[in-house]
Coordinates of C-alpha atoms in Angstrom, one line a residue:
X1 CA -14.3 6.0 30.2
X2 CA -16.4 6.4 27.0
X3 CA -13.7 8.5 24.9
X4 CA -10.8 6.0 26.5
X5 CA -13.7 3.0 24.7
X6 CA -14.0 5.1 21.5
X7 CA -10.4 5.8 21.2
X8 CA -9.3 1.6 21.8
X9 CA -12.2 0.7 18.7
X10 CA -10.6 2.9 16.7
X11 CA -7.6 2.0 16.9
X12 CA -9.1 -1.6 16.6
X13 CA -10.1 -0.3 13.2
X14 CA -7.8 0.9 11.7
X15 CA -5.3 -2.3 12.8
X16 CA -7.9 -4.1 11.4
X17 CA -8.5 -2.5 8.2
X18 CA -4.6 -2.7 7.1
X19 CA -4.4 -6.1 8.6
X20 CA -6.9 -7.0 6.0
X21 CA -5.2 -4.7 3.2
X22 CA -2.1 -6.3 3.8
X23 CA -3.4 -9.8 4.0
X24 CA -5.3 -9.6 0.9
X25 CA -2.0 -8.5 -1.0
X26 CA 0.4 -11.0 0.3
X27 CA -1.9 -14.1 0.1
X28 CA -2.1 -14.4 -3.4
X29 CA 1.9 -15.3 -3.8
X30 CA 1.1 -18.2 -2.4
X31 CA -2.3 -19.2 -3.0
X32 CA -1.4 -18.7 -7.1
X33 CA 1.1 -21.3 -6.6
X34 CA -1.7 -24.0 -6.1
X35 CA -4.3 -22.4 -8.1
X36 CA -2.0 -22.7 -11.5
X37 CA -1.6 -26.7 -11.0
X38 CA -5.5 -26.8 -9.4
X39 CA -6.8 -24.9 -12.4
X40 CA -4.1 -25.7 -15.1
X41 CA -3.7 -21.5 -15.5
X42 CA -1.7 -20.0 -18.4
X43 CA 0.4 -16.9 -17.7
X44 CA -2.5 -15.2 -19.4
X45 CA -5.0 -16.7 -17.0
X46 CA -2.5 -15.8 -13.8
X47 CA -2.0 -12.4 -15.4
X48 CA -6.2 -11.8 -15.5
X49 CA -6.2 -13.4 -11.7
X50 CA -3.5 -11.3 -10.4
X51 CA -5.1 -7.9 -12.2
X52 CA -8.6 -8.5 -10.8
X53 CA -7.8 -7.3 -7.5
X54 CA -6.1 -4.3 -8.9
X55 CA -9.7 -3.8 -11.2
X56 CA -11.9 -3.6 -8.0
X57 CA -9.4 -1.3 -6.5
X58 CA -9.2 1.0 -9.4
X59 CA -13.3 1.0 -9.4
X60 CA -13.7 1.5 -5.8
X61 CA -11.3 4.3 -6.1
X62 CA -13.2 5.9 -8.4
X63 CA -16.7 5.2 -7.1
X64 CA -15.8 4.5 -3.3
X65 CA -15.9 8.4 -2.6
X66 CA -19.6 9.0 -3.6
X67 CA -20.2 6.3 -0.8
X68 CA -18.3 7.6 1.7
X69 CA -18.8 11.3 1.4
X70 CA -23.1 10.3 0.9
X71 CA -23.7 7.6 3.4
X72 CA -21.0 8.5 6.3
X73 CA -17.1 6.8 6.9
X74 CA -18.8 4.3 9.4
X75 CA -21.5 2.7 7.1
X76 CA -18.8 2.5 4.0
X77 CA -16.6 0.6 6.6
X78 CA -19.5 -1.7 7.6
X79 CA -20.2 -2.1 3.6
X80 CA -16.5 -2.7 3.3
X81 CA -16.6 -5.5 5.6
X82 CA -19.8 -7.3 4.5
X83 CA -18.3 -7.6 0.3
X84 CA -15.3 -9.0 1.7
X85 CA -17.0 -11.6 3.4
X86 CA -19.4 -12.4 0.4
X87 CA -15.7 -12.0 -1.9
X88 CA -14.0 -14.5 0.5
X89 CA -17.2 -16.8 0.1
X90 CA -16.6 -16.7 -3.4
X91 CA -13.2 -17.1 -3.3
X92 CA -13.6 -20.6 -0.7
X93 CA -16.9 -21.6 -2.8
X94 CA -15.9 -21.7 -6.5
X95 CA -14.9 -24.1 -8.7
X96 CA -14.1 -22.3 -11.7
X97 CA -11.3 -19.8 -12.5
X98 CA -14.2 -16.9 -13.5
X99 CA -15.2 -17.8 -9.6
X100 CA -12.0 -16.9 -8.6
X101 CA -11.7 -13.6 -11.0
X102 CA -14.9 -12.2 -9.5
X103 CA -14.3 -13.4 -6.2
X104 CA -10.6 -11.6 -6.1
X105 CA -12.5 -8.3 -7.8
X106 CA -14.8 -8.1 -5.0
X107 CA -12.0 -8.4 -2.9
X108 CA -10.2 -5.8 -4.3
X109 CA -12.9 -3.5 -4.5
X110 CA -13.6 -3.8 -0.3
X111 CA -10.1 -3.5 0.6
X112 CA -10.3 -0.3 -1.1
X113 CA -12.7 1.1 0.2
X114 CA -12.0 0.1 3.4
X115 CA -8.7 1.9 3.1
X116 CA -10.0 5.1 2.4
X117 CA -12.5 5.1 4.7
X118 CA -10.7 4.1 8.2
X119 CA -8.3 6.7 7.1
X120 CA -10.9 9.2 6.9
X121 CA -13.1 8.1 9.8
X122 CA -10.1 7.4 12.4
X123 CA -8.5 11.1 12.0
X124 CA -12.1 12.8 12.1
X125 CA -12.9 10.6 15.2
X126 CA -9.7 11.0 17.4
X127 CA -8.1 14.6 19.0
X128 CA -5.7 16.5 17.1
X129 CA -2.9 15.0 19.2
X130 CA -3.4 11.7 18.3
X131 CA -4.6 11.9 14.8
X132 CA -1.1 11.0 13.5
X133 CA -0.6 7.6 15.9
X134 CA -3.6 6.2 15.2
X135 CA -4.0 6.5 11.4
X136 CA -0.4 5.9 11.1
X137 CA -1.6 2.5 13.0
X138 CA -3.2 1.8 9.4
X139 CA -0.1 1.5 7.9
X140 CA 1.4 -1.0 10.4
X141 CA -1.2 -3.0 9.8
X142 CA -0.8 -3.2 6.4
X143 CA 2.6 -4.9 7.0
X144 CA 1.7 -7.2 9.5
X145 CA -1.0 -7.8 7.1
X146 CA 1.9 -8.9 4.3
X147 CA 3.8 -10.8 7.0
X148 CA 0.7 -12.8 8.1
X149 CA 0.0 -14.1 4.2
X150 CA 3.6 -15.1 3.9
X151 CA 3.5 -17.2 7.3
X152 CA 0.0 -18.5 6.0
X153 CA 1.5 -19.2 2.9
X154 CA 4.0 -21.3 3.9
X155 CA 1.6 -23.4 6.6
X156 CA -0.8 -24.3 4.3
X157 CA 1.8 -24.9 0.9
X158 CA 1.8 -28.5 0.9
X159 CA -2.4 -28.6 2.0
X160 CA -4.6 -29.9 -0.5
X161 CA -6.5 -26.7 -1.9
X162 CA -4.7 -25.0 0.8
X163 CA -5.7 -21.9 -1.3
X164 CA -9.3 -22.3 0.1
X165 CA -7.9 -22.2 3.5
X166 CA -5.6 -18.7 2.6
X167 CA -8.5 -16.9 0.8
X168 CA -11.1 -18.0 3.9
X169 CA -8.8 -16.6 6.4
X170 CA -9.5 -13.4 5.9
X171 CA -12.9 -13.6 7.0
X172 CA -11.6 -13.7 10.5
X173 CA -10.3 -9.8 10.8
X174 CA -13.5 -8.6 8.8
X175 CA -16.0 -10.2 11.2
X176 CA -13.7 -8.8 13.9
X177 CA -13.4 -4.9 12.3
X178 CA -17.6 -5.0 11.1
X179 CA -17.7 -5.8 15.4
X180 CA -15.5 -3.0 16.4
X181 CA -17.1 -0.2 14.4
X182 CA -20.8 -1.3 15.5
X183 CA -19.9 0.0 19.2
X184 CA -18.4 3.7 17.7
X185 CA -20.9 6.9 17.3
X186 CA -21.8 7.5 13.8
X187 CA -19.6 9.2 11.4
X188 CA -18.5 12.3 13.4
X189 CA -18.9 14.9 10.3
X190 CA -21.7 14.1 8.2
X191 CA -23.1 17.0 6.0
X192 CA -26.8 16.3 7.3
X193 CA -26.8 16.6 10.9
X194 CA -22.9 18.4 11.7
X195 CA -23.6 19.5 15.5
X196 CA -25.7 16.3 16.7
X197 CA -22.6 14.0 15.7
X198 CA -19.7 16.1 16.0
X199 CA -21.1 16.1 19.6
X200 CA -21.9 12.3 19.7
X201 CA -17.8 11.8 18.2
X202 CA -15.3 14.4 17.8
X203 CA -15.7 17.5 19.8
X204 CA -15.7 15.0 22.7
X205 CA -12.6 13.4 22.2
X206 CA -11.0 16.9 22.2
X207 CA -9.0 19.0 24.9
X208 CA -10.8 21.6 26.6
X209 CA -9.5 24.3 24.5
X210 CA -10.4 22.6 21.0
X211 CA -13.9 22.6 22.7
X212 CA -14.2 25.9 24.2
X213 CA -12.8 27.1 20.5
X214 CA -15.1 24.9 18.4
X215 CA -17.9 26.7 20.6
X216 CA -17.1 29.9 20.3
X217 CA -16.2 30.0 16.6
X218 CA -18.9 27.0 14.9
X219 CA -17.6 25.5 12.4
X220 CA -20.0 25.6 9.4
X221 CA -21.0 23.3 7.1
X222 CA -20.3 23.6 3.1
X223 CA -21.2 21.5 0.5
X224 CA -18.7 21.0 -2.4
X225 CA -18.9 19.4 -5.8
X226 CA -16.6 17.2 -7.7
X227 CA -15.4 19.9 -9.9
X228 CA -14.8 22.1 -6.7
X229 CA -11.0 20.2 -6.3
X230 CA -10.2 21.7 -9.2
X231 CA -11.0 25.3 -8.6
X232 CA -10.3 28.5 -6.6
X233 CA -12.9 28.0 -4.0
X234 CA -11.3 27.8 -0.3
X235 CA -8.1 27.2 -2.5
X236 CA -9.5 23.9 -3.0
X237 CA -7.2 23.8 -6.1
X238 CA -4.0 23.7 -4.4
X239 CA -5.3 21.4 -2.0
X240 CA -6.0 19.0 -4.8
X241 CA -2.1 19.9 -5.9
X242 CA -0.5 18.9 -2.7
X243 CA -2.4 15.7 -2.8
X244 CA -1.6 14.5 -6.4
X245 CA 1.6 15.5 -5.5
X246 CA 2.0 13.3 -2.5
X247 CA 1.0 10.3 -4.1
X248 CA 2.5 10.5 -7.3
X249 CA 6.0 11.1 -5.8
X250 CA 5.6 8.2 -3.3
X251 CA 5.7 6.3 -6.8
X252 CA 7.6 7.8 -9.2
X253 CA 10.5 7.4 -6.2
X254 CA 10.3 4.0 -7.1
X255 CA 9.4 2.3 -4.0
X256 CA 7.4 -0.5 -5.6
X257 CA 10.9 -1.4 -8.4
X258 CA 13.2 -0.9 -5.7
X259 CA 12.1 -3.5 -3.6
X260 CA 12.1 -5.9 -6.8
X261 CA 15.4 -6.3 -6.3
X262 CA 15.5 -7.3 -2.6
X263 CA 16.0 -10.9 -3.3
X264 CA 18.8 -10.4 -5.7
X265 CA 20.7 -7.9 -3.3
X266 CA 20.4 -10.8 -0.3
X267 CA 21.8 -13.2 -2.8
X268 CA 24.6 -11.5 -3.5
X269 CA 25.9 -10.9 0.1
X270 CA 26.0 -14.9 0.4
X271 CA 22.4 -15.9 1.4
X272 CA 21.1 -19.2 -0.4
X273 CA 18.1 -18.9 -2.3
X274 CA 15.6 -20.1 0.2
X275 CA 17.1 -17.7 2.7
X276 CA 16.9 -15.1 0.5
X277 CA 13.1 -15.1 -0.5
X278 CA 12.7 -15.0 3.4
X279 CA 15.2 -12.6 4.4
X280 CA 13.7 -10.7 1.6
X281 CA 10.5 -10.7 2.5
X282 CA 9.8 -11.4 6.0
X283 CA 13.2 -9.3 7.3
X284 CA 12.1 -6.6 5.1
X285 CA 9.0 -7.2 6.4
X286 CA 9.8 -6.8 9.9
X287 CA 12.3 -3.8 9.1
X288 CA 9.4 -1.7 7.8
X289 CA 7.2 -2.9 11.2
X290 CA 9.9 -1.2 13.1
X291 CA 10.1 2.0 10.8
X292 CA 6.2 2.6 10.9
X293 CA 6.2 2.1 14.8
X294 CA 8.8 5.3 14.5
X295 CA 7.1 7.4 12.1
X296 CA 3.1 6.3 14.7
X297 CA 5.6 7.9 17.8
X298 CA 7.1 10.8 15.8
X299 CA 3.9 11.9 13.9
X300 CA 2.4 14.1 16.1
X301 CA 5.4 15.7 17.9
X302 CA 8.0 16.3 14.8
X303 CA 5.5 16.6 12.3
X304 CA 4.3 15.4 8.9
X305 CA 6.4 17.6 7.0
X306 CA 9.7 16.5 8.8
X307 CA 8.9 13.3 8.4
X308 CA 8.2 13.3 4.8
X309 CA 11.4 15.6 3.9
X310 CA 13.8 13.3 6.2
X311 CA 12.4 10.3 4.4
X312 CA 12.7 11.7 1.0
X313 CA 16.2 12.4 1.3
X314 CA 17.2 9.4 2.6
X315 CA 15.2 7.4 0.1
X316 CA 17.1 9.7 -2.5
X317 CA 20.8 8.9 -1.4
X318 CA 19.7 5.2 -1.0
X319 CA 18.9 4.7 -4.6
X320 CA 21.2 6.5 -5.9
X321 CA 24.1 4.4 -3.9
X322 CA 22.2 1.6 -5.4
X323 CA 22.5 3.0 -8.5
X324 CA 26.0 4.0 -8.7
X325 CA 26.9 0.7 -7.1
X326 CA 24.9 -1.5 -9.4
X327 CA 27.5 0.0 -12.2
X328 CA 29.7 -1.9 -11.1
X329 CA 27.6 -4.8 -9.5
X330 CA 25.5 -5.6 -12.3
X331 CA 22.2 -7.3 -11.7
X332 CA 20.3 -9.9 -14.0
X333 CA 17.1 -9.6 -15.7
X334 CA 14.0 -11.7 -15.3
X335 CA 13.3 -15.3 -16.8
X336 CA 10.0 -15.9 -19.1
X337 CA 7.2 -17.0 -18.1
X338 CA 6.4 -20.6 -17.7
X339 CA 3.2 -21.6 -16.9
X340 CA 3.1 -24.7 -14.9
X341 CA 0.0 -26.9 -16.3
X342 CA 0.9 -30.5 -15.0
X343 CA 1.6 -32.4 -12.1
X344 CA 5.7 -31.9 -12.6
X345 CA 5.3 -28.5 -11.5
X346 CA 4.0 -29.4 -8.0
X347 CA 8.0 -29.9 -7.0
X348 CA 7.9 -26.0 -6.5
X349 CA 5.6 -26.1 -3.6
X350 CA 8.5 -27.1 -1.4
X351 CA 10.7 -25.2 -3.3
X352 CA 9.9 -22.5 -2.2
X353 CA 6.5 -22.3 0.1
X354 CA 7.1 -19.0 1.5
X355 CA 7.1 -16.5 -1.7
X356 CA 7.3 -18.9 -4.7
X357 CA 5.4 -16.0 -7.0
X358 CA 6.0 -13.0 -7.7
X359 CA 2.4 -11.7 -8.0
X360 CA 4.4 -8.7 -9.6
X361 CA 6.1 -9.8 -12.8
X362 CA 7.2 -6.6 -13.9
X363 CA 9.2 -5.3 -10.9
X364 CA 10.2 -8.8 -9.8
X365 CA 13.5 -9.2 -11.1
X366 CA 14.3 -12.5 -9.6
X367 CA 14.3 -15.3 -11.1
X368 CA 12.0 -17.8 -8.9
X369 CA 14.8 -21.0 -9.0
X370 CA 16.4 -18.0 -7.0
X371 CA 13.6 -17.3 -4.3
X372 CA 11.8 -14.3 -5.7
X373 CA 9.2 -13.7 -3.9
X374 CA 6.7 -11.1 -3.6
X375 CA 8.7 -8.2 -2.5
X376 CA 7.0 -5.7 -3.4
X377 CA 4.0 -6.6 -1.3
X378 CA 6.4 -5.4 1.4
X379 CA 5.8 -1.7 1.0
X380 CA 3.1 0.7 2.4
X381 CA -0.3 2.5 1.2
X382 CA 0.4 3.1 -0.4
X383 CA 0.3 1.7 -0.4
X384 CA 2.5 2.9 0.2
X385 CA -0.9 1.3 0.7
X386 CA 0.5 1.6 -1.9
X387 CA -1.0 0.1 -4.6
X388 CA 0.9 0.1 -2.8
X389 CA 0.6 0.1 -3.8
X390 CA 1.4 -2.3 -2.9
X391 CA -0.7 -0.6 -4.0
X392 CA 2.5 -0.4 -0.6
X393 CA 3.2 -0.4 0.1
X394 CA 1.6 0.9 0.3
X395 CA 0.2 0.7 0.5
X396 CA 2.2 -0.9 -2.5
X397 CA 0.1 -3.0 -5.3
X398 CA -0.7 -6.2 -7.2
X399 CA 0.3 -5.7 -11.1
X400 CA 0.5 -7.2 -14.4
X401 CA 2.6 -7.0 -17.2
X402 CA 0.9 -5.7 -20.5
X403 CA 0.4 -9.2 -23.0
X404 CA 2.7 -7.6 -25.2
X405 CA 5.6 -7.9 -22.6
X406 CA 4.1 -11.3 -21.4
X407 CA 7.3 -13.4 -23.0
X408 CA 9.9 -11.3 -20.8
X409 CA 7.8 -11.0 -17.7
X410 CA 7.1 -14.0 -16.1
X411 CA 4.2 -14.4 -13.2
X412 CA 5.4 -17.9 -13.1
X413 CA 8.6 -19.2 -13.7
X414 CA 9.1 -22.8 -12.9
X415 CA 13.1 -24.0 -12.1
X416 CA 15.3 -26.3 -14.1
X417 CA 15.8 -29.3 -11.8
X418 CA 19.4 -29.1 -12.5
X419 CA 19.4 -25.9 -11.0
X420 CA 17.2 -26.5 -7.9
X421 CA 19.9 -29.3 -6.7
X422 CA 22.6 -27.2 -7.2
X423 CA 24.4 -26.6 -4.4
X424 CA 27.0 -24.3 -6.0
X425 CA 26.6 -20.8 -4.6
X426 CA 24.0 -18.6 -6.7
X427 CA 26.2 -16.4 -9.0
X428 CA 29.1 -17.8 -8.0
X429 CA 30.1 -17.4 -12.1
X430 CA 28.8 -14.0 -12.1
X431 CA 31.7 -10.8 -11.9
X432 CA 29.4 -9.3 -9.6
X433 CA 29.7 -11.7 -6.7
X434 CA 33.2 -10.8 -6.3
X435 CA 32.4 -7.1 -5.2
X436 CA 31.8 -8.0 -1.5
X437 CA 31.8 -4.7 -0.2
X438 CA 29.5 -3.2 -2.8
X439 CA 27.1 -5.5 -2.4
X440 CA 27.3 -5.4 1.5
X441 CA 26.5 -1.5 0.4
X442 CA 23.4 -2.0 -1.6
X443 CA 22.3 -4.0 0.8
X444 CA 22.2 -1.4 3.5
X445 CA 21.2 1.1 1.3
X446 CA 18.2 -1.4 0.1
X447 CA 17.4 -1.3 4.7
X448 CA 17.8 2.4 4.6
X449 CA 15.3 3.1 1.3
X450 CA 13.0 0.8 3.0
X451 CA 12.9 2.2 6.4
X452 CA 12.8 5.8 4.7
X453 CA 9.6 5.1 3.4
X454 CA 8.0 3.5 6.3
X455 CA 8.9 6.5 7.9
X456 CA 7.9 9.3 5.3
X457 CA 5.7 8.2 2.4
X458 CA 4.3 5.5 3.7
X459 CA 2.0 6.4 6.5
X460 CA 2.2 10.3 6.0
X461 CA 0.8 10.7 2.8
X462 CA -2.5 9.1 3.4
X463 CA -2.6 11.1 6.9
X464 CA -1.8 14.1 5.2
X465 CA -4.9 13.1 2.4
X466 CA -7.1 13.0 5.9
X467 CA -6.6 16.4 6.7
X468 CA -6.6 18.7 4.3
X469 CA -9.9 18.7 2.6
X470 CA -13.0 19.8 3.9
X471 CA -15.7 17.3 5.6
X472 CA -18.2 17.8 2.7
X473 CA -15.6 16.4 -0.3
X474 CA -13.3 14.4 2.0
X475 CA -14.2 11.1 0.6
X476 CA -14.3 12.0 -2.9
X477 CA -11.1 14.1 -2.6
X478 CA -9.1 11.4 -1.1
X479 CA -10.7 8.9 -3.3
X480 CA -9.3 10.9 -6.8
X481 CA -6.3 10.7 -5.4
X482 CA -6.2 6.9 -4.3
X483 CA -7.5 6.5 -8.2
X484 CA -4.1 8.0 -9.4
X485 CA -1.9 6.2 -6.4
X486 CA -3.3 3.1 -8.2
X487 CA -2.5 4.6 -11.8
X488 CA 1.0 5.6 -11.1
X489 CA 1.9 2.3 -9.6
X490 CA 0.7 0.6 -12.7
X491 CA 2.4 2.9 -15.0
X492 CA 5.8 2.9 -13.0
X493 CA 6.0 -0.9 -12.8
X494 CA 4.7 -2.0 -16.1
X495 CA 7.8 0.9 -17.6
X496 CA 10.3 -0.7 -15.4
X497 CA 12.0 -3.6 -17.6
X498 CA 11.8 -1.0 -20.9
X499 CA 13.3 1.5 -18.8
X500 CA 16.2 -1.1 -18.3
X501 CA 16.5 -1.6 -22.4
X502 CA 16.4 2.0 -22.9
X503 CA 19.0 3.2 -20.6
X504 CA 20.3 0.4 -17.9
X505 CA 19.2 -0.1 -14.5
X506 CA 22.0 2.0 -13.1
X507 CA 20.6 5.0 -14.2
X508 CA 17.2 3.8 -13.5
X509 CA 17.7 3.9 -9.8
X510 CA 19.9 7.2 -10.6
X511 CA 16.5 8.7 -12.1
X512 CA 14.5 8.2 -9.0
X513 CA 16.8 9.5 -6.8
X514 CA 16.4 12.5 -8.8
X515 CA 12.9 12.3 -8.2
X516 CA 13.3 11.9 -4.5
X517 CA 15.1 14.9 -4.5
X518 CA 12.4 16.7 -6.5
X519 CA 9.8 15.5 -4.2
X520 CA 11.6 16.9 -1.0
X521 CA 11.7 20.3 -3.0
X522 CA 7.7 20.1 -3.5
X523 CA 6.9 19.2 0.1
X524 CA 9.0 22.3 1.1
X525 CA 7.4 24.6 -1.0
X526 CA 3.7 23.1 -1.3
X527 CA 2.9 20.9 2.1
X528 CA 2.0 22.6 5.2
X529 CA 2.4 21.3 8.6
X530 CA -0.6 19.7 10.1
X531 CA 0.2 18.4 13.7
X532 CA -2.2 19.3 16.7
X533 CA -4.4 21.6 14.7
X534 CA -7.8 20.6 14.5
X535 CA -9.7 19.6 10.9
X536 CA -11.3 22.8 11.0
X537 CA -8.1 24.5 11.9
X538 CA -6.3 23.1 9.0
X539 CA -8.9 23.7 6.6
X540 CA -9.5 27.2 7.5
X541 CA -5.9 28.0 7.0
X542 CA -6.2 26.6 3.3
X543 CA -9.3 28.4 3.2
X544 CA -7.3 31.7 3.7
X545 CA -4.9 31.0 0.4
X546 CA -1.6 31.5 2.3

């Protein structure tokens, strides 16, 4: 009855934990919306409000691993928890736009450490068998996360300060996760007492033959410094290898550009602009919901690596059909950025309530007369959480453009009324409406790339950064990585629109299905197979240099 207890809680947890990732991500496409009429923001101003939750991700990532490898997965949760509240207070509290900017740092910075630790804690907590449902259930949470801020979004558009209301929100899930995690044991491997808690968490959870093992062959407790990832000690250095290579590919694949372009591919199979930023959003939404419930079933009976080379070369094929199509199809840049600073401006509200900003300039494509909306939000850890970086999508991530770029990538761009009461069909002028059937192709292939990573990037990557490292560095090791997840998501969407001008967004998308191909080559080679083998099974084969 107790393990049944334990194993529920954690599950609650990790839900919880993307819910609130994912929440967090989406909710400022909307909230910015009000803020920039509330607060009169420049694009300069939106641009610093946007990044701040990227700036407490990227410190948390780099500081969040001390914490949890020192002070245990459950007290870094708890932690976690309480800054988001006190960031949410901020957020529902101020009155100035540096209120805002500290309030969505905080903000930032919980979320991320949040993410790293429910990872860690959930697959050091649960048996070998289930490892890969429930921190996969991260990863769903994330986008029902997403999906919640957009339905949010679009309830409390037309509310006076209705941005209060979006921010406050989140309070709910972290009262409800801080809750949860008071009722599990204490962090199940922590370097000062191993055998007290790995009896209180894990070795209880496991079969009878994971136990009878454990107590015939101890496992035993090593301490590790930073430096360690990066040398020869229990091939620590190839460890650090497969996990840089994990997350960087799950960018460079370009998962968070891709998805840019969702609304624009909707339009041009018919869908008018309103139905397009949903369609975009929410069906992509609920397509990647779907795709992560596969990959939770399938992650601990075909495998990680299966599931990470089938989603790589599907991902690959579906951009590079997009690619090759969009030759033909061509598809339109971004409008400038237009900040709106008067009451005029409020005519966007009902616009477009559900997405009316693209909280990611630089991979948002669309202009927002035409329904862009946050479409990036919609991927995993990566996000993944991206970044996600967002990051995500990613887990999938909130990012600005550079100020140099600021005039050709607009966080805002408000519509020409003459436009917005159109009712001619959107590029109805435009040669590339005409090709039907391509467009019906990219369109699928846009499904395909998105289900792909749900599948394979998305959850696997962070559940593969779970396993392999020891106990002693896990937090810092999966934290170094998270820092660069963060990086590459910055570095591939702020290059997208100059990788355009350089040489055309055909063989953009051609590039990174080259780099999906590449990626399935290093998984062959470089990522082993984890499923129902212990953490100390997985590290000692590491450990062995094979």
């Amino acid at each position: 009855g107790r393990a049944l207890l334990v194993l529920l809680l954690s599950a609650t947890v990790s839900l919880l934990g993307g819910l609130i990732f994912g929440y967090e991500l989406g909710i400022i496409s909307g909230a910015l919306l009000q803020l920039q009429i509330d607060f009169h923001l420049s694009c300069s101003k939106q641009e610093v409000l946007v990044s701040a939750l990227l700036i407490g991700a990227l410190l948390a990532s780099l500081a969040g691993g001390i914490l949890i490898d020192h002070y245990g997965r459950r007290r870094a949760i708890l932690v976690s928890s309480l800054v988001l509240l006190a960031g949410s207070l901020i957020l529902i509290l101020t009155r100035s736009f540096t209120g805002l900017v500290i309030g969505r740092m905080t903000v930032g910075f919980s979320i991320s450490i949040s993410s790293m630790a429910c990872c860690i804690y959930v697959s050091e907590m649960v048996a070998a068998h289930q490892r890969g449902l429930l921190v996969s259930l991260y990863e769903a949470g994330i986008t029902l996360g997403i999906l919640l801020s957009y339905a949010l979004n679009y309830v409390f558009a037309d509310v006076d300060e209705g941005w209060r209301y979006m921010f406050g929100l989140a309070i709910a899930p972290a009262a409800m996760q801080f809750l949860s995690i008071l009722f599990l044991p204490v962090n199940p491997i922590k370097l000062s007492s191993w055998d007290s808690d790995c009896q209180k968490g894990l070795i209880e959870l496991q079969d009878t033959e994971n136990r009878a093992a454990a107590k015939q062959e101890p496992y035993k407790e090593k301490h590790y410094s930073f430096l360690d990832l990066f040398r020869t000690r229990d091939n620590m250095r190839r460890r650090t290898l497969v996990g840089l290579g994990l997350v960087l590919f799950q960018q460079f694949t370009g998962q968070p550009n891709v998805l840019g372009y969702a609304s624009k591919i909707f339009h041009s199979v018919g869908f008018q602009s309103n139905s397009s930023a949903i369609l975009a959003s929410v069906g992509l939404g609920l397509i990647k919901v779907v795709a992560t419930l596969v990959a939770m079933a399938f992650a601990d009976k075909a495998g990680r690596r299966v599931l990470l080379m089938a989603g790589c070369v599907v991902m690959a094929i579906s951009v590079t059909t997009i690619g090759l199509t969009s030759r033909v199809a061509s598809l339109a840049m971004p409008r400038d950025c237009k900040a709106a600073t008067d009451l005029n401006a409020s005519h966007s509200l009902t616009q477009h309530p559900l997405i009316p900003i693209s909280s990611q300039p630089a991979v948002s494509p669309t202009p927002p007369a035409l329904g862009a909306g946050k479409s990036q939000a919609v991927p995993g850890f990566a996000a993944t959480r991206s970044l996600t970086k967002v990051f995500a999508s990613t887990q999938s991530r909130e990012l600005f453009p550079s100020s140099s770029l600021i005039h050709k990538r607009g966080l805002v761009g408000q519509a020409k009324e003459g436009r917005v009461g159109s009712t001619d069909p959107p590029f109805g002028g435009d040669p590339w409406a005409e090709h039907t059937v391509l467009n019906w192709i990219m369109l699928l292939s846009m499904m395909a790339f998105v289900s792909a990573f749900s599948v394979g990037f998305g959850p696997m990557t962070w559940l593969v950064l779970s396993e392999i490292y020891p106990a002693g560095i896990r937090g810092r090791a999966f934290a170094f990585c998270n820092s660069f997840n963060w990086a590459a998501n910055l570095l591939i969407s702020l290059s997208f629109l100059d990788l355009i001008d350089a040489i055309g967004l055909s063989w953009v998308f051609l590039l990174y299905g080259l780099i999906g191909v590449m990626a399935v080559t290093f998984i062959y080679l470089f990522v082993p197979e984890t499923k129902g083998q212990s953490l100390e099974e997985i590290d000692q084969q590491f450990s062995r240099k094979r």
